[in-house]
PDB file of C-alpha atoms in Angstrom:
ATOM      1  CA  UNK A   1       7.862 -39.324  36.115  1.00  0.00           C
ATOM      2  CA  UNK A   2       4.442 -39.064  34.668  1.00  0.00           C
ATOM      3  CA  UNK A   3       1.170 -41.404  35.826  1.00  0.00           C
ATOM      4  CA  UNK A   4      -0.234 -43.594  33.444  1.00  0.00           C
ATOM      5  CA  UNK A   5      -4.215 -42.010  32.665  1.00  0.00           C
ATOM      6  CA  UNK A   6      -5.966 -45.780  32.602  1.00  0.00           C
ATOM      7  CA  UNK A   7      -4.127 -47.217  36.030  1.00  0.00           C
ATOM      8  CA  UNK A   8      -2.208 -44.595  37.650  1.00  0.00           C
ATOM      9  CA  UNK A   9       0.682 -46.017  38.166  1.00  0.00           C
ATOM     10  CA  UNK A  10       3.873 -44.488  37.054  1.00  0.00           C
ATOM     11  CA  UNK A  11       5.532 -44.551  33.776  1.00  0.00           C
ATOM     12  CA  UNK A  12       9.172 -43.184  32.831  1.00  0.00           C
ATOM     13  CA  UNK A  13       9.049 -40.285  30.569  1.00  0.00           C
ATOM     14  CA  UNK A  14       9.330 -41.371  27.089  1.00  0.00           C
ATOM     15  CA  UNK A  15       7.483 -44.672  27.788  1.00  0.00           C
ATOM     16  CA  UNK A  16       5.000 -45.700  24.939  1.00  0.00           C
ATOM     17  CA  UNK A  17       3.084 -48.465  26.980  1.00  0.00           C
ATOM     18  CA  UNK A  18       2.140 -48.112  30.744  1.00  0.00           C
ATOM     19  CA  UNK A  19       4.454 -51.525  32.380  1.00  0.00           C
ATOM     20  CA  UNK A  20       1.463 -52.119  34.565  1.00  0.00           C
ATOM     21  CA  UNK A  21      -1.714 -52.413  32.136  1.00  0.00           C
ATOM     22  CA  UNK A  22       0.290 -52.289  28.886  1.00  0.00           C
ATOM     23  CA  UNK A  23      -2.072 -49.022  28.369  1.00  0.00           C
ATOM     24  CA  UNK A  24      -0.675 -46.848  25.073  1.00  0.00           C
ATOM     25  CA  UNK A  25       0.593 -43.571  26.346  1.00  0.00           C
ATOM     26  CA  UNK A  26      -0.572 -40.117  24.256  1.00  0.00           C
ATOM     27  CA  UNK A  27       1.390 -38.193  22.613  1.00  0.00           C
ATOM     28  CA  UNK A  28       0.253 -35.025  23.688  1.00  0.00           C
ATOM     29  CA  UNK A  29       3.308 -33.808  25.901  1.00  0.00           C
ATOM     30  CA  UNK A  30       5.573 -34.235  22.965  1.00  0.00           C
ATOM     31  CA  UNK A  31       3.331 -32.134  20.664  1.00  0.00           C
ATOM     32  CA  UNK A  32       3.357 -29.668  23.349  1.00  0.00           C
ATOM     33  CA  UNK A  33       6.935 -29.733  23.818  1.00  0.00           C
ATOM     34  CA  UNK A  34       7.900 -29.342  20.227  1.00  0.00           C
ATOM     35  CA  UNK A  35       5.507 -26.371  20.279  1.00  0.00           C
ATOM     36  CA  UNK A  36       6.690 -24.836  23.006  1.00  0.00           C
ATOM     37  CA  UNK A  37      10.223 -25.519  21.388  1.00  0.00           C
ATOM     38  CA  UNK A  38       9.222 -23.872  17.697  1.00  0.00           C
ATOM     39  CA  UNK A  39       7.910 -21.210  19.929  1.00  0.00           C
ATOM     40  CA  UNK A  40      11.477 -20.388  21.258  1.00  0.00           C
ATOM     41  CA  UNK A  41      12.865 -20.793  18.223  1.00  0.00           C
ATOM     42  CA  UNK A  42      11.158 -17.943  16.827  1.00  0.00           C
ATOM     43  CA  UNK A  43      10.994 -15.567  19.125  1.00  0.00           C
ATOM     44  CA  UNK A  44      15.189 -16.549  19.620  1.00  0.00           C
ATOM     45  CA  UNK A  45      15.100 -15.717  15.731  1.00  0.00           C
ATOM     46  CA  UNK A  46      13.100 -12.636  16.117  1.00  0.00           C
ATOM     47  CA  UNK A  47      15.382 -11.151  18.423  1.00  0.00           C
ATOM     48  CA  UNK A  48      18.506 -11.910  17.207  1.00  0.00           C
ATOM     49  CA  UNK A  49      17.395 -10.436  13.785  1.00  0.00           C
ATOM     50  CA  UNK A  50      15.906  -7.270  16.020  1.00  0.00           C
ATOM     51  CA  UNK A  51      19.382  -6.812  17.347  1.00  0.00           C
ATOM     52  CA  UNK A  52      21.020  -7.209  14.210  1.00  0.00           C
ATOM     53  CA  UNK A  53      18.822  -4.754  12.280  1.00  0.00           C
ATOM     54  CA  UNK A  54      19.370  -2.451  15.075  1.00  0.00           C
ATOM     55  CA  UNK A  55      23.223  -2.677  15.253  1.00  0.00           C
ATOM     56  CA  UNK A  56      22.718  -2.398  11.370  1.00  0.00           C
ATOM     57  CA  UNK A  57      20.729   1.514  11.663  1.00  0.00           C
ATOM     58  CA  UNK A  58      23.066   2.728  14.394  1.00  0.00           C
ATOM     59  CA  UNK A  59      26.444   1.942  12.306  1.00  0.00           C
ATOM     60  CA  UNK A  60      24.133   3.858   9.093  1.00  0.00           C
ATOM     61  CA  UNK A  61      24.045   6.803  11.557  1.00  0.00           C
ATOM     62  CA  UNK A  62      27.631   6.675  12.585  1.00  0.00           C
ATOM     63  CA  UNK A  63      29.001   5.748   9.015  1.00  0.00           C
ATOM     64  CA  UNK A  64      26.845   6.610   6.173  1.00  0.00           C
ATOM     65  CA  UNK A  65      28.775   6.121   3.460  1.00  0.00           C
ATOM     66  CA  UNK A  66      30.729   2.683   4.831  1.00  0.00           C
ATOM     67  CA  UNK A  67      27.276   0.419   3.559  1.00  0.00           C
ATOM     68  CA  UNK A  68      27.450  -2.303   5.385  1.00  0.00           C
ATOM     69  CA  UNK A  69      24.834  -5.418   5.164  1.00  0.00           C
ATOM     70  CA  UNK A  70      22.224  -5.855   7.439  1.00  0.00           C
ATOM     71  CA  UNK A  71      20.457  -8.181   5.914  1.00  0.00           C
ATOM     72  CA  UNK A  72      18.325  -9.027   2.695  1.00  0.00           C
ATOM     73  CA  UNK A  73      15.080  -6.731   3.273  1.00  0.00           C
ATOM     74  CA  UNK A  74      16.503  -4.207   5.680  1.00  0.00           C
ATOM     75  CA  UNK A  75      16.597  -1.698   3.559  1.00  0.00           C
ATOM     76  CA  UNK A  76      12.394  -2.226   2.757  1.00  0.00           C
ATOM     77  CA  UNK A  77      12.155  -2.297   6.573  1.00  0.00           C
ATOM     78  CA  UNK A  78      13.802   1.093   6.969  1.00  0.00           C
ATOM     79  CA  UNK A  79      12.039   3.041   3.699  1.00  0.00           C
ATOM     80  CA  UNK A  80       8.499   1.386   5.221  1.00  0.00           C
ATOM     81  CA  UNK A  81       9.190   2.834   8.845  1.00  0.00           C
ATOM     82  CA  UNK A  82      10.087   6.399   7.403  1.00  0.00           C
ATOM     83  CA  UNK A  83       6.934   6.488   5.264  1.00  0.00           C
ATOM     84  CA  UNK A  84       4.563   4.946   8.495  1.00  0.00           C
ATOM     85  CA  UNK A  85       6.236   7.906  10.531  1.00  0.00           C
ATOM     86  CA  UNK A  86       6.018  10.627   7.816  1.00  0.00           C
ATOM     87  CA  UNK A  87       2.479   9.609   7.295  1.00  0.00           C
ATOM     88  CA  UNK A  88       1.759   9.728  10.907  1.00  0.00           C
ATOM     89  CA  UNK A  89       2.841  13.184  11.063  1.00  0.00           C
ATOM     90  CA  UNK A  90       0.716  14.487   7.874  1.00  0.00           C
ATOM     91  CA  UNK A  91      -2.179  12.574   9.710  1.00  0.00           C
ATOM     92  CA  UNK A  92      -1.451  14.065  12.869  1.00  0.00           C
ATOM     93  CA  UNK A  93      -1.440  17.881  11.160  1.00  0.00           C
ATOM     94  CA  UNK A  94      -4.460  17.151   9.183  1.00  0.00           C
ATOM     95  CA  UNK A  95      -7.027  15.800  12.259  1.00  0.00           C
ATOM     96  CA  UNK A  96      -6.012  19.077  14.039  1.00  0.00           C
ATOM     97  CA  UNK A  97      -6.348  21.060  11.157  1.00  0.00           C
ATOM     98  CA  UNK A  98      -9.541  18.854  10.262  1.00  0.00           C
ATOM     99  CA  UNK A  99     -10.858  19.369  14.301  1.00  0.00           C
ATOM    100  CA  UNK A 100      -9.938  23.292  14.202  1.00  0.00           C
ATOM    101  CA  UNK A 101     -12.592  23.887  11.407  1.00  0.00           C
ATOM    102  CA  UNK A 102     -15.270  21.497  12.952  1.00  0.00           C
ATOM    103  CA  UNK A 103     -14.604  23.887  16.275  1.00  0.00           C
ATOM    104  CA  UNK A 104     -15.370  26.617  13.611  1.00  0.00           C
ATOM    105  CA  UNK A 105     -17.990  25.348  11.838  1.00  0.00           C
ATOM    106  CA  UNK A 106     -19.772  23.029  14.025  1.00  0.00           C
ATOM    107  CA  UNK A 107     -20.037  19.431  14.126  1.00  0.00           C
ATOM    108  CA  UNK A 108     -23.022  19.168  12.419  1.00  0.00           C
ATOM    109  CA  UNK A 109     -22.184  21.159   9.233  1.00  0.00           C
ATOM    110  CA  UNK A 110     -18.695  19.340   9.294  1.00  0.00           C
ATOM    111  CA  UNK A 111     -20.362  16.241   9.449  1.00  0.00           C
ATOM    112  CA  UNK A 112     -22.687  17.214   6.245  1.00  0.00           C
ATOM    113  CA  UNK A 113     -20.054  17.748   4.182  1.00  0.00           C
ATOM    114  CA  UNK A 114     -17.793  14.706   5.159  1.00  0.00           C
ATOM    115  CA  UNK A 115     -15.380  16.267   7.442  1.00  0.00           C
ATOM    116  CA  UNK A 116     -14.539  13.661   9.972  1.00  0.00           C
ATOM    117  CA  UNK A 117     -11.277  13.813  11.367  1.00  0.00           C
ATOM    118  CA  UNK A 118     -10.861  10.060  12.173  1.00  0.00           C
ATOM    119  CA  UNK A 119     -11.582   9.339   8.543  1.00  0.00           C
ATOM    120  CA  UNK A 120      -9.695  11.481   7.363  1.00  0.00           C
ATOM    121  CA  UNK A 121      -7.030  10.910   9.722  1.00  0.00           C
ATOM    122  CA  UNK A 122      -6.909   7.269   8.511  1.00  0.00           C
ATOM    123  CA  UNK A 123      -7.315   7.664   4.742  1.00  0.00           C
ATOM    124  CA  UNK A 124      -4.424  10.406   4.718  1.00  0.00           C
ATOM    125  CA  UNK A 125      -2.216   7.863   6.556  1.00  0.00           C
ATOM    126  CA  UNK A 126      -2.876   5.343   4.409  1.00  0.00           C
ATOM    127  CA  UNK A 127      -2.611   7.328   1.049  1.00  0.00           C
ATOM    128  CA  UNK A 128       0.636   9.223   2.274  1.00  0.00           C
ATOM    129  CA  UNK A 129       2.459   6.304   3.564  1.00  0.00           C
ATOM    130  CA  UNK A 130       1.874   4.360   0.130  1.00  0.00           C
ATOM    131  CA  UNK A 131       2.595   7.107  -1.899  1.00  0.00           C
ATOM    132  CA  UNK A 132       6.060   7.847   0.015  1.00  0.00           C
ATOM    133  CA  UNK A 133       6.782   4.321   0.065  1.00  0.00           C
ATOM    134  CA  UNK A 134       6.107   3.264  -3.773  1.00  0.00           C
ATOM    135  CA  UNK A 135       7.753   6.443  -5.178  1.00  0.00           C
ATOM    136  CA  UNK A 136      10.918   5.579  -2.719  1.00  0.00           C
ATOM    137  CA  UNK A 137      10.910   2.126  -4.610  1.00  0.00           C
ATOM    138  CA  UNK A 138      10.203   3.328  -8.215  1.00  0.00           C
ATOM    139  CA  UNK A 139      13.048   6.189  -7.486  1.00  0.00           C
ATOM    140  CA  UNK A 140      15.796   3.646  -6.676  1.00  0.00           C
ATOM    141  CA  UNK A 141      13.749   1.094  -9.608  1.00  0.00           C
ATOM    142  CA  UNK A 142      15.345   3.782 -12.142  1.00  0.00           C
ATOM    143  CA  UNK A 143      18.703   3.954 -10.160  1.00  0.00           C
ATOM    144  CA  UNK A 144      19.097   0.354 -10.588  1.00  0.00           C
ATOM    145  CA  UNK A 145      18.007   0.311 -14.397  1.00  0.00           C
ATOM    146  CA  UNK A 146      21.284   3.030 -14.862  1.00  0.00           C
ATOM    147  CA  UNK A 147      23.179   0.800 -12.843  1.00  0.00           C
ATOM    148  CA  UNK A 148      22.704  -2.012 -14.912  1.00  0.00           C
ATOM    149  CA  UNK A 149      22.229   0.313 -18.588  1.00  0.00           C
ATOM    150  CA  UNK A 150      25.959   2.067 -17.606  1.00  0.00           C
ATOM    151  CA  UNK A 151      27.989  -0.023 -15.647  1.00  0.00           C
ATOM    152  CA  UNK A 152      29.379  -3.602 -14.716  1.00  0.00           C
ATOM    153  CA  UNK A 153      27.476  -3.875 -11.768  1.00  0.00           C
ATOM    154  CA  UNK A 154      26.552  -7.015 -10.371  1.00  0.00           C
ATOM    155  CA  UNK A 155      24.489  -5.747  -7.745  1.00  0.00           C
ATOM    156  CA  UNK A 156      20.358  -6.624  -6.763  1.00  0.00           C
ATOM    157  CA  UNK A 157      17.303  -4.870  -6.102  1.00  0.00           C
ATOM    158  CA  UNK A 158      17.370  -5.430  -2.742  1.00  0.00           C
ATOM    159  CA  UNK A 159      21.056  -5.081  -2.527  1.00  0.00           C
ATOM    160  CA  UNK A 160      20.536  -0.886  -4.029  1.00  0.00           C
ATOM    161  CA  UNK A 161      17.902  -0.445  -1.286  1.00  0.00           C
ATOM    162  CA  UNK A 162      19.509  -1.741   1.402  1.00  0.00           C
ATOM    163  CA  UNK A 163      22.254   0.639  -0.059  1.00  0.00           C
ATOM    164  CA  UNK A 164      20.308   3.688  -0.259  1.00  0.00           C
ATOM    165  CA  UNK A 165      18.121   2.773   2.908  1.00  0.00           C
ATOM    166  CA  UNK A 166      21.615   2.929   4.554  1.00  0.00           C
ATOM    167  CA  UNK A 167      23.212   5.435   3.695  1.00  0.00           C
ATOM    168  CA  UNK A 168      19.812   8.101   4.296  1.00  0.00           C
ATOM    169  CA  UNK A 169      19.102   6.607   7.901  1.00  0.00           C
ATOM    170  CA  UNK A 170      19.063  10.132   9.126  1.00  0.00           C
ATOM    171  CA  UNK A 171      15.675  10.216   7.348  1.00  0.00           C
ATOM    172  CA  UNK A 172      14.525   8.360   9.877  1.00  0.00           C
ATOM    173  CA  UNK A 173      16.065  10.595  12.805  1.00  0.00           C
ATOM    174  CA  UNK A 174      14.125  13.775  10.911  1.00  0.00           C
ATOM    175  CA  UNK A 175      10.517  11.584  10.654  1.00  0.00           C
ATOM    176  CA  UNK A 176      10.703  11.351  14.380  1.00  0.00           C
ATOM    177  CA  UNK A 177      11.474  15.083  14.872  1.00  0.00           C
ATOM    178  CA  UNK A 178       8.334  15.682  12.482  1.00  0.00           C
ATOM    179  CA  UNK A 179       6.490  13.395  14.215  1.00  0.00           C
ATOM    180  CA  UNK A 180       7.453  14.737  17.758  1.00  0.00           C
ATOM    181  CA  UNK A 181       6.699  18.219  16.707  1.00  0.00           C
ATOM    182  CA  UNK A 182       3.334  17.998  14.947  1.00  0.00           C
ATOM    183  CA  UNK A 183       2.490  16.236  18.313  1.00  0.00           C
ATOM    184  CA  UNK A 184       3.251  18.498  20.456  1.00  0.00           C
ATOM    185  CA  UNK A 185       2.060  21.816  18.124  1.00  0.00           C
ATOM    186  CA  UNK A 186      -1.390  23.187  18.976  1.00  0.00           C
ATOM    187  CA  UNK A 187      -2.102  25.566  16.330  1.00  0.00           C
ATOM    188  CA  UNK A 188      -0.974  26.609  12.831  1.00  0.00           C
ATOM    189  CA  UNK A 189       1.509  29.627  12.761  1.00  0.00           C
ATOM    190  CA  UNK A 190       4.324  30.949  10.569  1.00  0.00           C
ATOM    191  CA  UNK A 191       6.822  29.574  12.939  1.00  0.00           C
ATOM    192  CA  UNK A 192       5.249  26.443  12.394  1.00  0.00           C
ATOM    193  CA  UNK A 193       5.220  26.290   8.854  1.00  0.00           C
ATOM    194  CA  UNK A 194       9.125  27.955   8.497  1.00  0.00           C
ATOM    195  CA  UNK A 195      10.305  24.531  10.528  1.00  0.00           C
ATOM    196  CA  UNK A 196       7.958  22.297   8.941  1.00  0.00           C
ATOM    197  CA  UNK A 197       9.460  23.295   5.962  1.00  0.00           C
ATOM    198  CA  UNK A 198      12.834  23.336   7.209  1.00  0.00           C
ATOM    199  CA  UNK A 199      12.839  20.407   8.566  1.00  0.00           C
ATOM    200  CA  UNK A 200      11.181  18.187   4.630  1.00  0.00           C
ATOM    201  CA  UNK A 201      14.087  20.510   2.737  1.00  0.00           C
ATOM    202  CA  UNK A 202      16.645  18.761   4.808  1.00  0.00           C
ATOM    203  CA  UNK A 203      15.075  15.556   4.312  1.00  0.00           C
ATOM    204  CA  UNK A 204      14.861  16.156   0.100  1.00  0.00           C
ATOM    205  CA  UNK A 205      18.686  17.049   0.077  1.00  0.00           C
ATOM    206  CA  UNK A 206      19.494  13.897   2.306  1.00  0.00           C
ATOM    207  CA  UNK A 207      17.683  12.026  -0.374  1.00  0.00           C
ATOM    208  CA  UNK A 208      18.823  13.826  -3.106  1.00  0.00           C
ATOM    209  CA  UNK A 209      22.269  12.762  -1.952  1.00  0.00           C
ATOM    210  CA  UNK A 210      21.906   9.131  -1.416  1.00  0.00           C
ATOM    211  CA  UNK A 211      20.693   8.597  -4.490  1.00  0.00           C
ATOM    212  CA  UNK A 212      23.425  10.776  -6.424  1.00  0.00           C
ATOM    213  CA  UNK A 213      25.856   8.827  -4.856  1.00  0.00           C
ATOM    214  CA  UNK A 214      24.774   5.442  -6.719  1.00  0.00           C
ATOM    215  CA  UNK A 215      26.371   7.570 -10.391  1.00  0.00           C
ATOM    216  CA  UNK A 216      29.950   8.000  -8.409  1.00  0.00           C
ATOM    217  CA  UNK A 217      30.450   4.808  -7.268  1.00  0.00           C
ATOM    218  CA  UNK A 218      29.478   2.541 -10.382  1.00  0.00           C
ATOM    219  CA  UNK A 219      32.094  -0.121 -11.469  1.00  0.00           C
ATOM    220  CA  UNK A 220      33.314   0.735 -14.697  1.00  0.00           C
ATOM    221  CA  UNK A 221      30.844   3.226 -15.943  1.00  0.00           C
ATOM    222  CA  UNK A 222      30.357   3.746 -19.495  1.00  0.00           C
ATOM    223  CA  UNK A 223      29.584   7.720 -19.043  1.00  0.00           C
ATOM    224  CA  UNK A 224      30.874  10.156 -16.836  1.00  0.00           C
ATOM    225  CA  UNK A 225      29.622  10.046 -13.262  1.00  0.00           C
ATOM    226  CA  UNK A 226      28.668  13.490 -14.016  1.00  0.00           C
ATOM    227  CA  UNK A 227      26.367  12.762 -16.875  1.00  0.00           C
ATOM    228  CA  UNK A 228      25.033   9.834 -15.330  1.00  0.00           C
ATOM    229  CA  UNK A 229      24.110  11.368 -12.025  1.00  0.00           C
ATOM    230  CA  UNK A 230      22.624  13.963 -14.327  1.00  0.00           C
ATOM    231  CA  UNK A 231      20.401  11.662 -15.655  1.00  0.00           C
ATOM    232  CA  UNK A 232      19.433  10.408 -12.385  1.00  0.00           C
ATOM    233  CA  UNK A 233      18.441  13.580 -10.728  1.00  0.00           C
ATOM    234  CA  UNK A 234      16.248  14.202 -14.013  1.00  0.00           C
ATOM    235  CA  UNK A 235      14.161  10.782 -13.649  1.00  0.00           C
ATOM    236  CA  UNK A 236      14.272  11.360  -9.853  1.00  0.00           C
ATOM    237  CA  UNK A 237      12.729  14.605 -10.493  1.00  0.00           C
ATOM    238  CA  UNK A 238      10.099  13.299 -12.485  1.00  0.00           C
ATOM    239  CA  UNK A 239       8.883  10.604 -10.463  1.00  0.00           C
ATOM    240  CA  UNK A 240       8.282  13.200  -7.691  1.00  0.00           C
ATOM    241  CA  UNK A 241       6.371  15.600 -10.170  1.00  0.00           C
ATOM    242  CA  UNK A 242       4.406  12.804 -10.968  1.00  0.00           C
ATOM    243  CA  UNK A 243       3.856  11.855  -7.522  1.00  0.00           C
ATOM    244  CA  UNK A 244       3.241  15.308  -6.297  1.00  0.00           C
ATOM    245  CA  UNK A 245       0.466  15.503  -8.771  1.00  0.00           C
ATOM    246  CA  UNK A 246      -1.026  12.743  -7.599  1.00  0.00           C
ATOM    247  CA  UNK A 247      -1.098  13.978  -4.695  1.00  0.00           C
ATOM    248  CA  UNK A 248      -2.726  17.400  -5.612  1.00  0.00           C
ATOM    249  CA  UNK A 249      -5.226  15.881  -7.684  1.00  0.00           C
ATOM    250  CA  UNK A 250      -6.254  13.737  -5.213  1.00  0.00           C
ATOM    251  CA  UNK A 251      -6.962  15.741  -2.707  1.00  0.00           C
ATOM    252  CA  UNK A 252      -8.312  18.443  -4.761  1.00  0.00           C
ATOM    253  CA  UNK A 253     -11.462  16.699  -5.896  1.00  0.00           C
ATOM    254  CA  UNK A 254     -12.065  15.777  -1.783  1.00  0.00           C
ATOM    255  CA  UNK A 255     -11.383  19.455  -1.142  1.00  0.00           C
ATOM    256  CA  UNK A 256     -13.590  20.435  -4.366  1.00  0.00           C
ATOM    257  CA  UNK A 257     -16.431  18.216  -3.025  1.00  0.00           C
ATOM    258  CA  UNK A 258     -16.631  19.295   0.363  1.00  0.00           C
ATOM    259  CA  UNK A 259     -16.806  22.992  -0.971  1.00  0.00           C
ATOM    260  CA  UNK A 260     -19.336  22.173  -3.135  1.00  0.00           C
ATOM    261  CA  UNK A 261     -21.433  20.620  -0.562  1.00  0.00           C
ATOM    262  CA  UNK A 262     -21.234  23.720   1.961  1.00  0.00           C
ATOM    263  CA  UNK A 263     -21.882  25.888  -0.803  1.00  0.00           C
ATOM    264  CA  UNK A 264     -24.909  24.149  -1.393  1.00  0.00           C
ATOM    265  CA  UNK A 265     -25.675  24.381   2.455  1.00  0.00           C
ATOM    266  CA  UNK A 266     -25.077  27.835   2.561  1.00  0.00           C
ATOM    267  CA  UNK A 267     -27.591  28.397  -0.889  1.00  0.00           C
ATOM    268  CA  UNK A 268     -30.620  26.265   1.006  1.00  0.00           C
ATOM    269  CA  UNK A 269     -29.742  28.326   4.450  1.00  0.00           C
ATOM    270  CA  UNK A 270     -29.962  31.416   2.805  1.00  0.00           C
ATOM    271  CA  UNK A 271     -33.024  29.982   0.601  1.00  0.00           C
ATOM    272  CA  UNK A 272     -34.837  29.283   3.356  1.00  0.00           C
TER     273      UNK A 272
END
């Protein structure tokens, strides 16, 4: 039992008037209660839907092409922790790439011409897991405008992600090998390089793949699944031009401007 605040005497739980001195009783324990309840609620919510998105990846990994549902953004949730990972592991490359030439040139002169390998560390993050993410989107965008231009399909947005999320889990599995090995590598070598590369052709034909497989399993198709899939790979190959691009562009007028500025470092060195 709880004591009434004005007279102290006690009051059954519940009670909106003290008996005693006919004192109104607050309402802050039941405030607190149903917060502590909405509380438990959602954290009984977020782990239930934890477990389920978890049973969800491991049955992907076990059974790639069975597609099962695991609920109506899991598929976002899976193509945003692939490009987070990837993106860590470009970041990772480039600060030790980015802290080999300050070692070289000296902090200083790194510093002068905007080498700084927490901002770049950050931006390249940022910039590679968008870019990943957004072309993964716009890729299976095109998939599900053939889906709908040569077929009966009845299926969503979210429902072809979740689809093609699924079935190239393993992406995920290969991020965290990237991830664990640009960790753990010191320097830049050929072996390096050879399973670097290895390791992103895998990932493309994984890819590749899962989104071929959309043009052989359409309900009633109006083309061949040949033709169709044909189309596919052409768009899909596009978007990644463009993105690649991008990409090179990009980065080529940072890399452009921080040669420029040494070179003009160099010129008033020498000058002087």
């Amino acid at each position: 039992m709880k004591r009434c605040p004005n007279c102290g005497s006690a009051v059954k739980e519940g009670a909106k008037f003290c008996t005693s001195c006919g004192y109104k009783m607050p309402k802050v324990n039941n405030v607190n209660n149903r917060s502590r309840q909405a509380v438990e609620v959602d954290t009984g919510v977020m782990k239930e839907v934890s477990i389920s998105y978890w049973g969800w990846l491991t049955s992907s990994w076990e059974h790639p092409l069975e597609v099962e549902y695991g609920g109506k953004y899991a598929g976002l949730v899976t193509l945003a922790i692939e490009g987070a990972i990837f993106a860590l592991s470009v970041m990772i490359l480039v600060k030790k790439v980015a802290g080999a030439f300050v070692d070289t040139v000296g902090k200083s002169t790194a510093t002068a011409i905007g080498v700084s390998s927490t901002n770049i560390g950050f931006n390249v993050f940022i910039f590679f897991f968008l870019m990943l993410f957004l072309t993964s989107l716009v890729i299976i965008g095109i998939l599900f405008i053939v889906d709908k231009g040569f077929s009966n399909d009845d299926k969503s947005y979210l429902d072809l992600v979740n689809e093609i999320a699924y079935k190239t889990s393993s992406l995920l599995l290969l991020n965290v090998v990237l991830l664990l090995y640009s960790t753990i590598v010191s320097h830049a070598s050929a072996n390096t390089t050879v399973l670097i590369g290895a390791i992103l052709i895998l990932a493309s034909i994984v890819w590749t793949i899962g989104i071929l497989s959309v043009a052989f399993e359409l309900k009633d198709a109006k083309m061949d699944a040949l033709y169709i899939g044909l189309i596919i790979y052409v768009f899909h190959m596009i978007i990644i031009a463009i993105a690649a691009r991008i990409t090179i562009n990009h980065y080529a007028v940072i890399v452009s401007d921080m040669l420029e500025k040494f070179i003009n470092m160099l010129s008033d060195f020498v000058q002087f």
